[in-house]
Coordinates of C-alpha atoms in Angstrom, one line a residue:
X1 CA 40.4 123.9 23.1
X2 CA 36.9 124.5 24.4
X3 CA 33.9 122.2 24.6
X4 CA 30.9 123.7 22.8
X5 CA 27.3 123.0 23.9
X6 CA 24.1 123.4 21.9
X7 CA 23.1 127.1 21.7
X8 CA 19.8 128.1 23.2
X9 CA 17.4 131.1 23.2
X10 CA 16.5 132.8 26.5
X11 CA 13.0 134.0 27.4
X12 CA 12.3 137.7 27.6
X13 CA 14.9 139.6 29.6
X14 CA 15.6 143.2 30.5
X15 CA 18.7 144.8 29.1
X16 CA 20.8 146.5 31.8
X17 CA 23.5 147.7 29.3
X18 CA 24.3 147.0 25.7
X19 CA 27.3 147.8 23.5
X20 CA 25.7 146.7 20.1
X21 CA 25.8 150.0 18.1
X22 CA 29.6 149.5 17.6
X23 CA 32.3 147.4 19.0
X24 CA 33.6 148.1 22.5
X25 CA 37.3 148.9 22.2
X26 CA 37.9 149.9 25.8
X27 CA 40.7 147.3 26.1
X28 CA 42.1 147.8 22.7
X29 CA 41.3 146.7 19.1
X30 CA 42.5 143.2 19.8
X31 CA 39.8 142.8 22.5
X32 CA 37.0 144.5 20.6
X33 CA 33.6 143.0 20.9
X34 CA 29.8 143.6 21.0
X35 CA 28.1 142.8 24.2
X36 CA 24.7 142.8 25.9
X37 CA 24.2 142.7 29.7
X38 CA 20.8 141.5 30.9
X39 CA 19.1 141.0 34.3
X40 CA 18.9 137.2 35.0
X41 CA 15.4 136.2 35.8
X42 CA 14.3 133.0 37.7
X43 CA 13.7 131.1 34.5
X44 CA 17.2 131.9 33.1
X45 CA 18.8 131.2 36.4
X46 CA 17.3 127.7 36.5
X47 CA 18.5 127.1 32.9
X48 CA 22.0 128.3 33.8
X49 CA 22.1 126.1 37.0
X50 CA 21.1 123.1 34.9
X51 CA 23.8 123.9 32.3
X52 CA 26.4 124.2 35.0
X53 CA 25.3 120.9 36.7
X54 CA 25.1 119.0 33.3
X55 CA 28.6 120.1 32.3
X56 CA 30.4 120.0 35.7
X57 CA 31.0 123.7 35.8
X58 CA 31.2 125.9 38.9
X59 CA 31.5 129.3 37.3
X60 CA 29.9 131.2 34.4
X61 CA 32.0 134.0 33.1
X62 CA 30.3 137.4 32.8
X63 CA 27.9 136.9 35.8
X64 CA 27.9 139.3 38.7
X65 CA 25.5 140.9 41.2
X66 CA 24.9 144.7 40.9
X67 CA 24.4 147.2 43.7
X68 CA 20.6 146.6 43.6
X69 CA 21.0 142.9 44.1
X70 CA 20.2 141.9 40.5
X71 CA 22.2 139.1 39.0
X72 CA 23.5 140.3 35.6
X73 CA 24.9 138.3 32.7
X74 CA 27.1 139.8 30.1
X75 CA 27.4 137.9 26.8
X76 CA 29.9 139.0 24.2
X77 CA 30.6 138.3 20.5
X78 CA 33.6 139.1 18.3
X79 CA 32.0 137.6 15.1
X80 CA 30.8 140.9 13.5
X81 CA 33.9 142.7 14.7
X82 CA 36.1 140.3 12.7
X83 CA 33.8 140.7 9.7
X84 CA 34.1 144.6 10.0
X85 CA 30.4 145.1 10.6
X86 CA 30.0 148.1 12.9
X87 CA 26.7 147.3 14.6
X88 CA 25.6 143.9 15.9
X89 CA 22.6 142.9 13.8
X90 CA 19.4 142.6 15.8
X91 CA 16.0 141.1 15.0
X92 CA 12.6 142.5 15.8
X93 CA 9.7 140.7 17.6
X94 CA 8.8 139.1 14.3
X95 CA 12.4 137.8 13.9
X96 CA 13.0 140.1 11.0
X97 CA 16.3 142.0 10.7
X98 CA 15.9 145.5 12.0
X99 CA 18.0 148.7 12.1
X100 CA 17.0 149.1 15.8
X101 CA 19.6 148.4 18.4
X102 CA 18.8 147.1 22.0
X103 CA 19.6 149.5 24.8
X104 CA 19.1 149.6 28.6
X105 CA 15.6 149.0 29.6
X106 CA 14.6 147.2 26.4
X107 CA 13.1 143.7 26.5
X108 CA 15.1 141.2 24.5
X109 CA 15.7 137.5 23.9
X110 CA 19.3 136.4 23.5
X111 CA 20.7 133.5 21.5
X112 CA 23.5 132.2 23.6
X113 CA 26.2 129.6 22.8
X114 CA 27.6 128.0 26.0
X115 CA 31.2 126.9 25.9
X116 CA 33.3 125.2 28.6
X117 CA 36.8 126.6 28.6
X118 CA 39.6 124.1 29.0
X119 CA 41.9 126.7 30.6
X120 CA 40.0 126.7 33.9
X121 CA 36.8 124.7 33.4
X122 CA 34.6 127.8 33.5
X123 CA 31.7 128.4 31.1
X124 CA 31.3 131.4 28.8
X125 CA 28.0 132.2 27.1
X126 CA 28.8 133.8 23.7
X127 CA 26.3 136.1 22.1
X128 CA 24.9 134.6 18.8
X129 CA 21.9 136.8 18.4
X130 CA 19.6 139.5 19.9
X131 CA 15.9 139.8 19.3
X132 CA 14.3 143.0 20.4
X133 CA 10.9 142.2 21.9
X134 CA 10.0 145.6 23.1
X135 CA 11.8 149.0 22.9
X136 CA 11.6 151.2 25.9
X137 CA 10.4 154.7 24.9
X138 CA 13.3 157.1 24.9
X139 CA 12.6 160.6 26.3
X140 CA 16.0 162.2 25.8
X141 CA 17.5 164.8 23.5
X142 CA 16.1 163.1 20.4
X143 CA 12.5 163.7 21.6
X144 CA 10.5 166.7 20.5
X145 CA 11.0 168.5 23.9
X146 CA 14.5 167.2 24.5
X147 CA 13.3 165.7 27.8
X148 CA 12.1 169.0 29.2
X149 CA 8.6 170.0 30.2
X150 CA 6.9 172.9 28.5
X151 CA 6.5 175.9 30.8

């Protein structure tokens, strides 16, 4: 059994990687989930440190440091996978449901549900929601020039 803690909403964070367009099945259908990996800023780190201290936790699952020295947090959800919903539903800056999906470089707020796991006393932050605050312009194959300059 796990000990649940009141969910909270982060401030604005930058997405490093997201798997929200469809469930990630890399480790099989039984492990399928949607996920969002964000760069942890000073404000979120303070909140996470306080959560750890208040709940006697020494480790938050899904946290790591990348090659650039950024602390990353990966939050996952199986809720919509279990409900057979392909894409994780996101909200726009006005908190309205949107067809847009968060991708790397976008600015988001996450709704996270902390849970202390009894198996090892660690904490997991489950993804309850994604609000897209700002979409990063995409200049890839979908753009008018396909990412190339006119010569």
